[in-house]
PDB file of C-alpha atoms and ligand atoms in Angstrom:
ATOM      1  CA  MET A   1     -83.557 -38.210  31.104  1.00  0.00           C
ATOM      2  CA  SER A   2     -83.871 -34.726  29.752  1.00  0.00           C
ATOM      3  CA  LEU A   3     -81.450 -31.873  30.136  1.00  0.00           C
ATOM      4  CA  ALA A   4     -82.560 -28.359  29.085  1.00  0.00           C
ATOM      5  CA  LYS A   5     -79.772 -26.314  27.519  1.00  0.00           C
ATOM      6  CA  PRO A   6     -78.042 -23.856  27.386  1.00  0.00           C
ATOM      7  CA  ILE A   7     -76.425 -24.297  30.762  1.00  0.00           C
ATOM      8  CA  LEU A   8     -75.210 -21.346  32.861  1.00  0.00           C
ATOM      9  CA  LEU A   9     -72.362 -22.371  35.239  1.00  0.00           C
ATOM     10  CA  VAL A  10     -71.805 -19.885  37.945  1.00  0.00           C
ATOM     11  CA  GLY A  11     -68.379 -20.490  39.621  1.00  0.00           C
ATOM     12  CA  ALA A  12     -65.670 -22.419  37.690  1.00  0.00           C
ATOM     13  CA  GLY A  13     -63.370 -23.164  40.587  1.00  0.00           C
ATOM     14  CA  ALA A  14     -62.312 -26.630  41.822  1.00  0.00           C
ATOM     15  CA  LEU A  15     -65.716 -28.180  41.466  1.00  0.00           C
ATOM     16  CA  GLY A  16     -67.068 -26.082  38.558  1.00  0.00           C
ATOM     17  CA  SER A  17     -63.933 -26.932  36.543  1.00  0.00           C
ATOM     18  CA  SER A  18     -64.391 -30.626  37.358  1.00  0.00           C
ATOM     19  CA  ILE A  19     -67.891 -30.539  36.058  1.00  0.00           C
ATOM     20  CA  LEU A  20     -66.705 -28.825  32.846  1.00  0.00           C
ATOM     21  CA  LYS A  21     -64.157 -31.566  32.478  1.00  0.00           C
ATOM     22  CA  GLY A  22     -66.771 -34.279  33.053  1.00  0.00           C
ATOM     23  CA  PHE A  23     -68.999 -32.713  30.352  1.00  0.00           C
ATOM     24  CA  ARG A  24     -66.018 -32.785  27.937  1.00  0.00           C
ATOM     25  CA  VAL A  25     -65.111 -36.420  28.848  1.00  0.00           C
ATOM     26  CA  GLN A  26     -68.650 -37.702  28.453  1.00  0.00           C
ATOM     27  CA  GLY A  27     -69.827 -35.310  25.721  1.00  0.00           C
ATOM     28  CA  HIS A  28     -73.367 -35.008  27.136  1.00  0.00           C
ATOM     29  CA  VAL A  29     -72.843 -31.202  27.216  1.00  0.00           C
ATOM     30  CA  THR A  30     -70.755 -29.457  24.620  1.00  0.00           C
ATOM     31  CA  PRO A  31     -68.887 -26.110  25.109  1.00  0.00           C
ATOM     32  CA  SER A  32     -71.471 -24.406  22.812  1.00  0.00           C
ATOM     33  CA  ASP A  33     -74.230 -25.416  25.284  1.00  0.00           C
ATOM     34  CA  VAL A  34     -72.420 -23.623  28.048  1.00  0.00           C
ATOM     35  CA  MET A  35     -72.225 -20.090  29.579  1.00  0.00           C
ATOM     36  CA  ILE A  36     -69.755 -19.529  32.332  1.00  0.00           C
ATOM     37  CA  LEU A  37     -69.613 -16.853  35.017  1.00  0.00           C
ATOM     38  CA  ASP A  38     -66.449 -16.561  37.040  1.00  0.00           C
ATOM     39  CA  LEU A  39     -64.649 -13.585  38.441  1.00  0.00           C
ATOM     40  CA  LYS A  40     -61.155 -15.029  37.629  1.00  0.00           C
ATOM     41  CA  PRO A  41     -61.664 -17.806  35.016  1.00  0.00           C
ATOM     42  CA  GLY A  42     -59.104 -20.695  35.290  1.00  0.00           C
ATOM     43  CA  GLU A  43     -57.672 -22.940  32.691  1.00  0.00           C
ATOM     44  CA  GLU A  44     -60.689 -25.073  32.028  1.00  0.00           C
ATOM     45  CA  ALA A  45     -63.152 -22.093  31.764  1.00  0.00           C
ATOM     46  CA  GLN A  46     -60.711 -20.506  29.314  1.00  0.00           C
ATOM     47  CA  ALA A  47     -60.432 -23.764  27.324  1.00  0.00           C
ATOM     48  CA  TYR A  48     -64.229 -23.950  27.170  1.00  0.00           C
ATOM     49  CA  ALA A  49     -64.396 -20.342  25.888  1.00  0.00           C
ATOM     50  CA  ALA A  50     -61.765 -21.217  23.129  1.00  0.00           C
ATOM     51  CA  ASP A  51     -64.082 -24.029  22.184  1.00  0.00           C
ATOM     52  CA  GLY A  52     -67.285 -21.976  21.918  1.00  0.00           C
ATOM     53  CA  ALA A  53     -68.657 -21.458  25.422  1.00  0.00           C
ATOM     54  CA  LYS A  54     -69.654 -17.928  26.379  1.00  0.00           C
ATOM     55  CA  LEU A  55     -67.315 -16.716  29.179  1.00  0.00           C
ATOM     56  CA  ASN A  56     -68.773 -13.985  31.372  1.00  0.00           C
ATOM     57  CA  PRO A  57     -71.442 -12.942  28.812  1.00  0.00           C
ATOM     58  CA  LEU A  58     -73.532  -9.765  29.456  1.00  0.00           C
ATOM     59  CA  PRO A  59     -76.633 -10.198  31.701  1.00  0.00           C
ATOM     60  CA  GLU A  60     -79.133 -10.040  28.809  1.00  0.00           C
ATOM     61  CA  ILE A  61     -77.596 -13.283  27.500  1.00  0.00           C
ATOM     62  CA  TRP A  62     -78.335 -15.132  30.754  1.00  0.00           C
ATOM     63  CA  HIS A  63     -82.122 -15.292  29.991  1.00  0.00           C
ATOM     64  CA  SER A  64     -81.430 -18.027  27.513  1.00  0.00           C
ATOM     65  CA  ALA A  65     -80.134 -20.452  30.163  1.00  0.00           C
ATOM     66  CA  LYS A  66     -82.530 -23.244  30.857  1.00  0.00           C
ATOM     67  CA  THR A  67     -80.368 -24.886  33.641  1.00  0.00           C
ATOM     68  CA  ILE A  68     -78.258 -22.882  36.031  1.00  0.00           C
ATOM     69  CA  ILE A  69     -75.592 -24.597  38.142  1.00  0.00           C
ATOM     70  CA  LEU A  70     -74.592 -22.719  41.301  1.00  0.00           C
ATOM     71  CA  ALA A  71     -70.951 -23.738  42.071  1.00  0.00           C
ATOM     72  CA  VAL A  72     -69.774 -20.929  44.260  1.00  0.00           C
ATOM     73  CA  LYS A  73     -68.826 -21.064  47.959  1.00  0.00           C
ATOM     74  CA  PRO A  74     -71.797 -21.265  50.299  1.00  0.00           C
ATOM     75  CA  GLN A  75     -70.572 -18.013  51.961  1.00  0.00           C
ATOM     76  CA  GLY A  76     -70.916 -16.085  48.651  1.00  0.00           C
ATOM     77  CA  TRP A  77     -74.125 -17.388  47.146  1.00  0.00           C
ATOM     78  CA  HIS A  78     -76.537 -14.628  48.313  1.00  0.00           C
ATOM     79  CA  ALA A  79     -74.621 -12.077  46.252  1.00  0.00           C
ATOM     80  CA  VAL A  80     -74.820 -14.344  43.283  1.00  0.00           C
ATOM     81  CA  ALA A  81     -78.546 -14.802  43.722  1.00  0.00           C
ATOM     82  CA  GLN A  82     -79.002 -10.975  43.739  1.00  0.00           C
ATOM     83  CA  ILE A  83     -76.941 -10.657  40.563  1.00  0.00           C
ATOM     84  CA  LEU A  84     -78.898 -13.411  38.734  1.00  0.00           C
ATOM     85  CA  ASN A  85     -82.455 -12.509  39.755  1.00  0.00           C
ATOM     86  CA  GLY A  86     -84.276 -10.428  37.119  1.00  0.00           C
ATOM     87  CA  ASN A  87     -81.849 -11.595  34.524  1.00  0.00           C
ATOM     88  CA  ILE A  88     -82.762 -15.239  34.188  1.00  0.00           C
ATOM     89  CA  ASP A  89     -85.737 -17.078  32.707  1.00  0.00           C
ATOM     90  CA  LYS A  90     -88.446 -17.835  35.298  1.00  0.00           C
ATOM     91  CA  ALA A  91     -88.564 -21.470  34.125  1.00  0.00           C
ATOM     92  CA  ALA A  92     -84.873 -22.069  34.432  1.00  0.00           C
ATOM     93  CA  VAL A  93     -83.923 -24.857  36.816  1.00  0.00           C
ATOM     94  CA  ILE A  94     -81.500 -24.002  39.574  1.00  0.00           C
ATOM     95  CA  VAL A  95     -79.064 -26.794  40.369  1.00  0.00           C
ATOM     96  CA  SER A  96     -76.978 -26.201  43.469  1.00  0.00           C
ATOM     97  CA  VAL A  97     -73.937 -28.158  44.315  1.00  0.00           C
ATOM     98  CA  MET A  98     -73.239 -26.001  47.342  1.00  0.00           C
ATOM     99  CA  ALA A  99     -72.822 -27.691  50.709  1.00  0.00           C
ATOM    100  CA  GLY A 100     -75.377 -26.719  53.360  1.00  0.00           C
ATOM    101  CA  VAL A 101     -77.640 -24.408  51.274  1.00  0.00           C
ATOM    102  CA  THR A 102     -81.152 -25.896  51.646  1.00  0.00           C
ATOM    103  CA  THR A 103     -84.021 -26.110  49.131  1.00  0.00           C
ATOM    104  CA  THR A 104     -85.983 -23.703  51.243  1.00  0.00           C
ATOM    105  CA  GLN A 105     -83.208 -21.113  51.129  1.00  0.00           C
ATOM    106  CA  LEU A 106     -82.884 -21.595  47.359  1.00  0.00           C
ATOM    107  CA  LYS A 107     -86.584 -21.220  46.811  1.00  0.00           C
ATOM    108  CA  GLN A 108     -86.622 -18.020  48.879  1.00  0.00           C
ATOM    109  CA  ALA A 109     -83.793 -16.622  46.734  1.00  0.00           C
ATOM    110  CA  PHE A 110     -85.075 -17.883  43.404  1.00  0.00           C
ATOM    111  CA  ALA A 111     -88.838 -17.698  43.736  1.00  0.00           C
ATOM    112  CA  GLY A 112     -90.842 -19.820  41.326  1.00  0.00           C
ATOM    113  CA  HIS A 113     -87.838 -21.771  39.891  1.00  0.00           C
ATOM    114  CA  PRO A 114     -87.622 -25.562  40.100  1.00  0.00           C
ATOM    115  CA  THR A 115     -84.484 -26.451  42.155  1.00  0.00           C
ATOM    116  CA  ALA A 116     -82.255 -29.402  42.801  1.00  0.00           C
ATOM    117  CA  ARG A 117     -79.312 -30.088  45.137  1.00  0.00           C
ATOM    118  CA  VAL A 118     -76.409 -32.232  44.067  1.00  0.00           C
ATOM    119  CA  MET A 119     -73.367 -33.208  46.091  1.00  0.00           C
ATOM    120  CA  PRO A 120     -70.806 -34.429  43.505  1.00  0.00           C
ATOM    121  CA  THR A 121     -67.204 -35.524  44.011  1.00  0.00           C
ATOM    122  CA  THR A 122     -64.396 -33.835  42.045  1.00  0.00           C
ATOM    123  CA  GLY A 123     -64.135 -37.314  40.382  1.00  0.00           C
ATOM    124  CA  VAL A 124     -66.849 -36.192  37.892  1.00  0.00           C
ATOM    125  CA  ALA A 125     -63.847 -34.665  36.012  1.00  0.00           C
ATOM    126  CA  THR A 126     -62.895 -38.262  34.940  1.00  0.00           C
ATOM    127  CA  GLY A 127     -66.496 -39.074  33.941  1.00  0.00           C
ATOM    128  CA  LYS A 128     -66.621 -41.597  36.802  1.00  0.00           C
ATOM    129  CA  GLY A 129     -67.447 -39.513  39.917  1.00  0.00           C
ATOM    130  CA  VAL A 130     -70.126 -39.990  42.520  1.00  0.00           C
ATOM    131  CA  ALA A 131     -73.111 -37.701  43.007  1.00  0.00           C
ATOM    132  CA  SER A 132     -75.960 -37.584  45.518  1.00  0.00           C
ATOM    133  CA  LEU A 133     -79.086 -35.923  44.089  1.00  0.00           C
ATOM    134  CA  TYR A 134     -82.151 -34.388  45.892  1.00  0.00           C
ATOM    135  CA  ALA A 135     -85.035 -32.452  44.339  1.00  0.00           C
ATOM    136  CA  ASP A 136     -88.636 -31.856  45.326  1.00  0.00           C
ATOM    137  CA  THR A 137     -89.858 -31.510  41.757  1.00  0.00           C
ATOM    138  CA  VAL A 138     -89.664 -33.727  38.579  1.00  0.00           C
ATOM    139  CA  ALA A 139     -88.040 -30.899  36.694  1.00  0.00           C
ATOM    140  CA  GLY A 140     -85.397 -30.419  39.370  1.00  0.00           C
ATOM    141  CA  MET A 141     -84.563 -34.166  39.534  1.00  0.00           C
ATOM    142  CA  ASP A 142     -84.569 -34.420  35.625  1.00  0.00           C
ATOM    143  CA  ALA A 143     -82.029 -31.590  35.411  1.00  0.00           C
ATOM    144  CA  ALA A 144     -79.879 -33.131  38.256  1.00  0.00           C
ATOM    145  CA  ARG A 145     -79.857 -36.530  36.592  1.00  0.00           C
ATOM    146  CA  GLY A 146     -79.328 -35.109  33.100  1.00  0.00           C
ATOM    147  CA  LEU A 147     -76.274 -33.235  34.257  1.00  0.00           C
ATOM    148  CA  PHE A 148     -74.627 -35.770  36.575  1.00  0.00           C
ATOM    149  CA  ALA A 149     -75.781 -39.364  35.681  1.00  0.00           C
ATOM    150  CA  PRO A 150     -73.500 -39.447  32.589  1.00  0.00           C
ATOM    151  CA  MET A 151     -70.422 -38.628  34.668  1.00  0.00           C
ATOM    152  CA  ALA A 152     -71.274 -40.139  38.073  1.00  0.00           C
ATOM    153  CA  GLN A 153     -72.569 -43.080  39.984  1.00  0.00           C
ATOM    154  CA  THR A 154     -75.642 -41.349  41.320  1.00  0.00           C
ATOM    155  CA  VAL A 155     -77.659 -41.830  44.552  1.00  0.00           C
ATOM    156  CA  GLU A 156     -81.132 -40.285  44.744  1.00  0.00           C
ATOM    157  CA  LEU A 157     -82.038 -39.163  48.227  1.00  0.00           C
ATOM    158  CA  ALA A 158     -85.675 -38.969  49.262  1.00  0.00           C
ATOM    159  CA  ASP A 159     -84.881 -36.954  52.442  1.00  0.00           C
ATOM    160  CA  GLU A 160     -83.101 -33.725  51.960  1.00  0.00           C
ATOM    161  CA  ASP A 161     -81.392 -33.885  55.269  1.00  0.00           C
ATOM    162  CA  GLN A 162     -79.348 -36.865  54.008  1.00  0.00           C
ATOM    163  CA  ILE A 163     -77.434 -34.446  51.755  1.00  0.00           C
ATOM    164  CA  ASN A 164     -75.466 -33.468  54.780  1.00  0.00           C
ATOM    165  CA  SER A 165     -74.542 -37.070  55.363  1.00  0.00           C
ATOM    166  CA  ALA A 166     -73.710 -37.498  51.677  1.00  0.00           C
ATOM    167  CA  THR A 167     -71.531 -34.397  51.858  1.00  0.00           C
ATOM    168  CA  ALA A 168     -69.641 -35.724  54.881  1.00  0.00           C
ATOM    169  CA  VAL A 169     -69.135 -39.220  53.381  1.00  0.00           C
ATOM    170  CA  SER A 170     -68.712 -38.589  49.701  1.00  0.00           C
ATOM    171  CA  GLY A 171     -68.477 -34.857  48.840  1.00  0.00           C
ATOM    172  CA  SER A 172     -65.498 -34.557  51.204  1.00  0.00           C
ATOM    173  CA  GLY A 173     -64.509 -38.160  51.027  1.00  0.00           C
ATOM    174  CA  PRO A 174     -61.885 -37.939  48.266  1.00  0.00           C
ATOM    175  CA  ALA A 175     -59.856 -35.646  50.586  1.00  0.00           C
ATOM    176  CA  TYR A 176     -59.867 -38.384  53.246  1.00  0.00           C
ATOM    177  CA  VAL A 177     -58.521 -40.902  50.716  1.00  0.00           C
ATOM    178  CA  TYR A 178     -55.837 -38.536  49.546  1.00  0.00           C
ATOM    179  CA  ALA A 179     -54.848 -37.849  53.207  1.00  0.00           C
ATOM    180  CA  PHE A 180     -54.536 -41.676  53.709  1.00  0.00           C
ATOM    181  CA  VAL A 181     -52.267 -41.906  50.557  1.00  0.00           C
ATOM    182  CA  ARG A 182     -50.201 -38.934  51.861  1.00  0.00           C
ATOM    183  CA  ALA A 183     -49.806 -40.686  55.208  1.00  0.00           C
ATOM    184  CA  LEU A 184     -48.747 -44.004  53.608  1.00  0.00           C
ATOM    185  CA  GLU A 185     -46.271 -42.172  51.467  1.00  0.00           C
ATOM    186  CA  LYS A 186     -44.701 -40.491  54.564  1.00  0.00           C
ATOM    187  CA  ALA A 187     -44.607 -43.825  56.391  1.00  0.00           C
ATOM    188  CA  GLY A 188     -42.899 -45.452  53.395  1.00  0.00           C
ATOM    189  CA  ARG A 189     -40.168 -42.801  53.469  1.00  0.00           C
ATOM    190  CA  ALA A 190     -39.800 -43.269  57.215  1.00  0.00           C
ATOM    191  CA  ASN A 191     -39.333 -46.959  56.614  1.00  0.00           C
ATOM    192  CA  GLY A 192     -36.409 -46.453  54.236  1.00  0.00           C
ATOM    193  CA  LEU A 193     -37.979 -46.020  50.826  1.00  0.00           C
ATOM    194  CA  SER A 194     -36.868 -43.276  48.429  1.00  0.00           C
ATOM    195  CA  TYR A 195     -39.323 -40.327  47.845  1.00  0.00           C
ATOM    196  CA  SER A 196     -40.210 -41.602  44.420  1.00  0.00           C
ATOM    197  CA  HIS A 197     -40.556 -45.246  45.372  1.00  0.00           C
ATOM    198  CA  ALA A 198     -42.800 -44.426  48.395  1.00  0.00           C
ATOM    199  CA  ARG A 199     -44.877 -42.195  46.172  1.00  0.00           C
ATOM    200  CA  ASP A 200     -45.289 -44.780  43.432  1.00  0.00           C
ATOM    201  CA  LEU A 201     -45.875 -47.716  45.899  1.00  0.00           C
ATOM    202  CA  ALA A 202     -48.513 -45.766  47.997  1.00  0.00           C
ATOM    203  CA  ARG A 203     -50.439 -44.414  44.991  1.00  0.00           C
ATOM    204  CA  GLY A 204     -50.235 -47.618  43.031  1.00  0.00           C
ATOM    205  CA  THR A 205     -51.481 -49.559  46.019  1.00  0.00           C
ATOM    206  CA  LEU A 206     -54.584 -47.204  46.395  1.00  0.00           C
ATOM    207  CA  ILE A 207     -55.306 -47.487  42.705  1.00  0.00           C
ATOM    208  CA  SER A 208     -55.049 -51.280  42.394  1.00  0.00           C
ATOM    209  CA  ALA A 209     -56.966 -51.825  45.598  1.00  0.00           C
ATOM    210  CA  ALA A 210     -59.761 -49.542  44.337  1.00  0.00           C
ATOM    211  CA  ARG A 211     -59.803 -51.541  41.065  1.00  0.00           C
ATOM    212  CA  LEU A 212     -60.211 -54.790  42.872  1.00  0.00           C
ATOM    213  CA  LEU A 213     -62.992 -53.382  45.043  1.00  0.00           C
ATOM    214  CA  ASP A 214     -64.704 -52.206  41.874  1.00  0.00           C
ATOM    215  CA  GLU A 215     -64.082 -55.202  39.607  1.00  0.00           C
ATOM    216  CA  THR A 216     -64.741 -58.010  42.150  1.00  0.00           C
ATOM    217  CA  GLY A 217     -67.681 -56.296  43.924  1.00  0.00           C
ATOM    218  CA  GLU A 218     -66.479 -57.971  47.125  1.00  0.00           C
ATOM    219  CA  ASP A 219     -66.950 -56.473  50.582  1.00  0.00           C
ATOM    220  CA  PRO A 220     -63.942 -54.634  52.131  1.00  0.00           C
ATOM    221  CA  GLU A 221     -64.043 -57.279  54.857  1.00  0.00           C
ATOM    222  CA  ALA A 222     -63.576 -60.204  52.378  1.00  0.00           C
ATOM    223  CA  LEU A 223     -60.725 -58.217  50.587  1.00  0.00           C
ATOM    224  CA  ILE A 224     -58.941 -57.556  53.824  1.00  0.00           C
ATOM    225  CA  LYS A 225     -59.015 -61.336  54.680  1.00  0.00           C
ATOM    226  CA  LYS A 226     -57.356 -62.008  51.293  1.00  0.00           C
ATOM    227  CA  VAL A 227     -54.439 -59.757  52.223  1.00  0.00           C
ATOM    228  CA  ALA A 228     -54.023 -60.466  55.867  1.00  0.00           C
ATOM    229  CA  SER A 229     -52.386 -63.806  56.569  1.00  0.00           C
ATOM    230  CA  PRO A 230     -52.942 -65.100  60.097  1.00  0.00           C
ATOM    231  CA  GLY A 231     -49.896 -64.076  62.182  1.00  0.00           C
ATOM    232  CA  GLY A 232     -48.545 -62.052  59.249  1.00  0.00           C
ATOM    233  CA  THR A 233     -47.465 -58.478  58.530  1.00  0.00           C
ATOM    234  CA  THR A 234     -50.841 -57.040  57.604  1.00  0.00           C
ATOM    235  CA  GLU A 235     -52.423 -58.435  60.874  1.00  0.00           C
ATOM    236  CA  ALA A 236     -49.560 -56.718  62.821  1.00  0.00           C
ATOM    237  CA  ALA A 237     -50.510 -53.408  61.075  1.00  0.00           C
ATOM    238  CA  LEU A 238     -54.232 -53.802  61.418  1.00  0.00           C
ATOM    239  CA  ASN A 239     -53.922 -54.448  65.102  1.00  0.00           C
ATOM    240  CA  ILE A 240     -52.818 -50.843  65.366  1.00  0.00           C
ATOM    241  CA  LEU A 241     -54.795 -49.330  62.540  1.00  0.00           C
ATOM    242  CA  CYS A 242     -58.126 -50.852  63.515  1.00  0.00           C
ATOM    243  CA  LYS A 243     -57.601 -51.057  67.293  1.00  0.00           C
ATOM    244  CA  PRO A 244     -60.995 -51.436  68.862  1.00  0.00           C
ATOM    245  CA  GLY A 245     -62.277 -48.253  70.481  1.00  0.00           C
ATOM    246  CA  GLU A 246     -59.373 -46.054  69.271  1.00  0.00           C
ATOM    247  CA  GLY A 247     -58.614 -47.032  65.626  1.00  0.00           C
ATOM    248  CA  LEU A 248     -59.661 -46.040  62.168  1.00  0.00           C
ATOM    249  CA  ASP A 249     -63.366 -46.680  62.727  1.00  0.00           C
ATOM    250  CA  GLU A 250     -63.560 -44.187  65.559  1.00  0.00           C
ATOM    251  CA  LEU A 251     -61.387 -41.625  63.670  1.00  0.00           C
ATOM    252  CA  ILE A 252     -63.465 -41.851  60.562  1.00  0.00           C
ATOM    253  CA  LEU A 253     -66.676 -41.604  62.511  1.00  0.00           C
ATOM    254  CA  ALA A 254     -65.505 -38.501  64.303  1.00  0.00           C
ATOM    255  CA  SER A 255     -64.239 -36.973  61.073  1.00  0.00           C
ATOM    256  CA  VAL A 256     -67.479 -37.664  59.195  1.00  0.00           C
ATOM    257  CA  ASP A 257     -69.530 -36.304  62.164  1.00  0.00           C
ATOM    258  CA  ALA A 258     -67.412 -33.023  62.118  1.00  0.00           C
ATOM    259  CA  ALA A 259     -68.088 -32.633  58.348  1.00  0.00           C
ATOM    260  CA  HIS A 260     -71.785 -33.362  58.806  1.00  0.00           C
ATOM    261  CA  LYS A 261     -72.098 -30.768  61.505  1.00  0.00           C
ATOM    262  CA  ARG A 262     -70.244 -28.206  59.369  1.00  0.00           C
ATOM    263  CA  SER A 263     -72.452 -29.009  56.367  1.00  0.00           C
ATOM    264  CA  ARG A 264     -75.521 -28.063  58.494  1.00  0.00           C
ATOM    265  CA  GLU A 265     -73.760 -24.795  59.607  1.00  0.00           C
ATOM    266  CA  LEU A 266     -73.023 -23.659  56.094  1.00  0.00           C
ATOM    267  CA  GLY A 267     -76.741 -23.214  55.183  1.00  0.00           C
TER     268      GLY A 267
HETATM  269  N1  NDP B   1     -64.428 -28.872  45.817  1.00  0.00           N
HETATM  270  C1  NDP B   1     -65.267 -29.967  46.045  1.00  0.00           C
HETATM  271  O1  NDP B   1     -64.681 -31.116  46.120  1.00  0.00           O
HETATM  272  C2  NDP B   1     -66.686 -29.892  46.233  1.00  0.00           C
HETATM  273  C3  NDP B   1     -67.322 -28.612  46.372  1.00  0.00           C
HETATM  274  N2  NDP B   1     -68.671 -28.549  46.513  1.00  0.00           N
HETATM  275  C4  NDP B   1     -69.318 -27.210  46.596  1.00  0.00           C
HETATM  276  O2  NDP B   1     -69.059 -26.564  45.436  1.00  0.00           O
HETATM  277  C5  NDP B   1     -68.977 -25.150  45.640  1.00  0.00           C
HETATM  278  C6  NDP B   1     -67.709 -24.562  45.031  1.00  0.00           C
HETATM  279  O3  NDP B   1     -66.623 -25.175  45.741  1.00  0.00           O
HETATM  280  P1  NDP B   1     -65.174 -25.152  45.052  1.00  0.00           P
HETATM  281  O4  NDP B   1     -65.234 -25.316  43.653  1.00  0.00           O
HETATM  282  O5  NDP B   1     -64.416 -26.049  45.877  1.00  0.00           O
HETATM  283  O6  NDP B   1     -64.772 -23.559  45.405  1.00  0.00           O
HETATM  284  P2  NDP B   1     -63.838 -22.658  44.553  1.00  0.00           P
HETATM  285  O7  NDP B   1     -63.587 -21.437  45.465  1.00  0.00           O
HETATM  286  O8  NDP B   1     -62.717 -23.447  44.030  1.00  0.00           O
HETATM  287  O9  NDP B   1     -64.828 -22.202  43.401  1.00  0.00           O
HETATM  288  C7  NDP B   1     -65.766 -21.229  43.441  1.00  0.00           C
HETATM  289  C8  NDP B   1     -65.633 -20.295  42.189  1.00  0.00           C
HETATM  290  O10 NDP B   1     -66.681 -19.394  42.165  1.00  0.00           O
HETATM  291  C9  NDP B   1     -66.077 -18.145  41.742  1.00  0.00           C
HETATM  292  N3  NDP B   1     -66.963 -16.961  42.280  1.00  0.00           N
HETATM  293  C10 NDP B   1     -67.100 -16.483  43.432  1.00  0.00           C
HETATM  294  N4  NDP B   1     -68.054 -15.539  43.470  1.00  0.00           N
HETATM  295  C11 NDP B   1     -68.508 -15.454  42.136  1.00  0.00           C
HETATM  296  C12 NDP B   1     -69.433 -14.675  41.469  1.00  0.00           C
HETATM  297  N5  NDP B   1     -70.046 -13.659  42.133  1.00  0.00           N
HETATM  298  N6  NDP B   1     -69.725 -14.911  40.197  1.00  0.00           N
HETATM  299  C13 NDP B   1     -69.060 -15.863  39.539  1.00  0.00           C
HETATM  300  N7  NDP B   1     -68.057 -16.641  40.164  1.00  0.00           N
HETATM  301  C14 NDP B   1     -67.802 -16.418  41.343  1.00  0.00           C
HETATM  302  C15 NDP B   1     -64.786 -18.102  42.482  1.00  0.00           C
HETATM  303  O11 NDP B   1     -63.876 -17.084  41.942  1.00  0.00           O
HETATM  304  P3  NDP B   1     -62.778 -16.533  42.928  1.00  0.00           P
HETATM  305  O12 NDP B   1     -61.864 -17.624  43.157  1.00  0.00           O
HETATM  306  O13 NDP B   1     -62.121 -15.459  42.101  1.00  0.00           O
HETATM  307  O14 NDP B   1     -63.450 -16.096  44.139  1.00  0.00           O
HETATM  308  C16 NDP B   1     -64.298 -19.509  42.207  1.00  0.00           C
HETATM  309  O15 NDP B   1     -63.651 -19.588  40.974  1.00  0.00           O
HETATM  310  C17 NDP B   1     -69.122 -24.953  47.153  1.00  0.00           C
HETATM  311  O16 NDP B   1     -70.352 -24.436  47.445  1.00  0.00           O
HETATM  312  C18 NDP B   1     -68.832 -26.337  47.733  1.00  0.00           C
HETATM  313  O17 NDP B   1     -69.574 -26.468  48.862  1.00  0.00           O
HETATM  314  C19 NDP B   1     -69.496 -29.594  46.591  1.00  0.00           C
HETATM  315  C20 NDP B   1     -68.912 -30.876  46.448  1.00  0.00           C
HETATM  316  C21 NDP B   1     -67.446 -31.113  46.269  1.00  0.00           C
HETATM  317  O1  LIG B   2     -65.169 -28.864  51.806  1.00  0.00           O
HETATM  318  C1  LIG B   2     -66.259 -28.389  51.428  1.00  0.00           C
HETATM  319  O2  LIG B   2     -66.986 -27.618  52.147  1.00  0.00           O
HETATM  320  C2  LIG B   2     -66.842 -28.805  50.105  1.00  0.00           C
HETATM  321  C3  LIG B   2     -68.068 -29.641  50.190  1.00  0.00           C
HETATM  322  C4  LIG B   2     -67.733 -31.016  49.951  1.00  0.00           C
HETATM  323  C5  LIG B   2     -66.355 -31.002  49.398  1.00  0.00           C
HETATM  324  N1  LIG B   2     -65.859 -29.791  49.456  1.00  0.00           N
END
């Protein structure tokens, strides 16, 4: 796995900052390997600059970048491509984490550059995220792996269209889980718990359940059976939560379908 450095990160917002944190946690990219372009650099970008990264360097410095990560909103990326073009090395690999923007569009904007698409989760900040990778060249896939494999469980997609599905399930997925925790907290308060007890119980339950899923490797179905005693409290809840035809399965399917559709539109 080879990763050509230095790296130019364009956009250090929610995801760009998570990537920077992941580099720091795993150590596969050091601040001195990094240049950052961001209009209003946040805490993480500034911490990187204090540790030796080049923050908003002049365009003549961009030529040294061997790998360029595009982490701006899909709506703003054309302006970024215009600014970069003419100022970057022809061999630099373009790694886009943007939802919806296709390889064909990237190749039109960055003619001659190897490209890759990655759909990470913000969990890369902990060094244990998830990332789906797609590239149509060896150089592109090498760069994507080199950046993300140290800080994410990676899935390599053979079909670019599946990036839209990966975005809908995994890229957006952490927000679904947080929405569930928020709902559980609210329901705890509505059922008589104090704010802090509802918060601790809902969050702790998610974290301990996720640990069991991870550590046992068991299917959700088997783990559900271990919690739900026949005729007990869990069954009473699941009869509502997973009501056939109008329960969680249908709600999640409709939600993921909506995200998938939006991912296609963003290109
Ligand atoms: N957030 C997530 O969980 C995930 C996001 N993504 C993708 O990552 C990309 C970024 O998303 P996210 O981090 O959430 O968005 P943010 O808005 O938080 O971050 C984008 C950053 O880019 C900066 N920016 C905008 N224009 C420029 C420019 N011309 N030059 C330099 N920096 C610029 C923005 O600055 P300013 O705020 O000043 O405009 C902002 O700091 C999107 O394309 C999204 O699809 C993919 C997977 C997960
Ligand atoms: O919401 C979005 O569009 C981005 C892509 C996946 C997660 N956040």
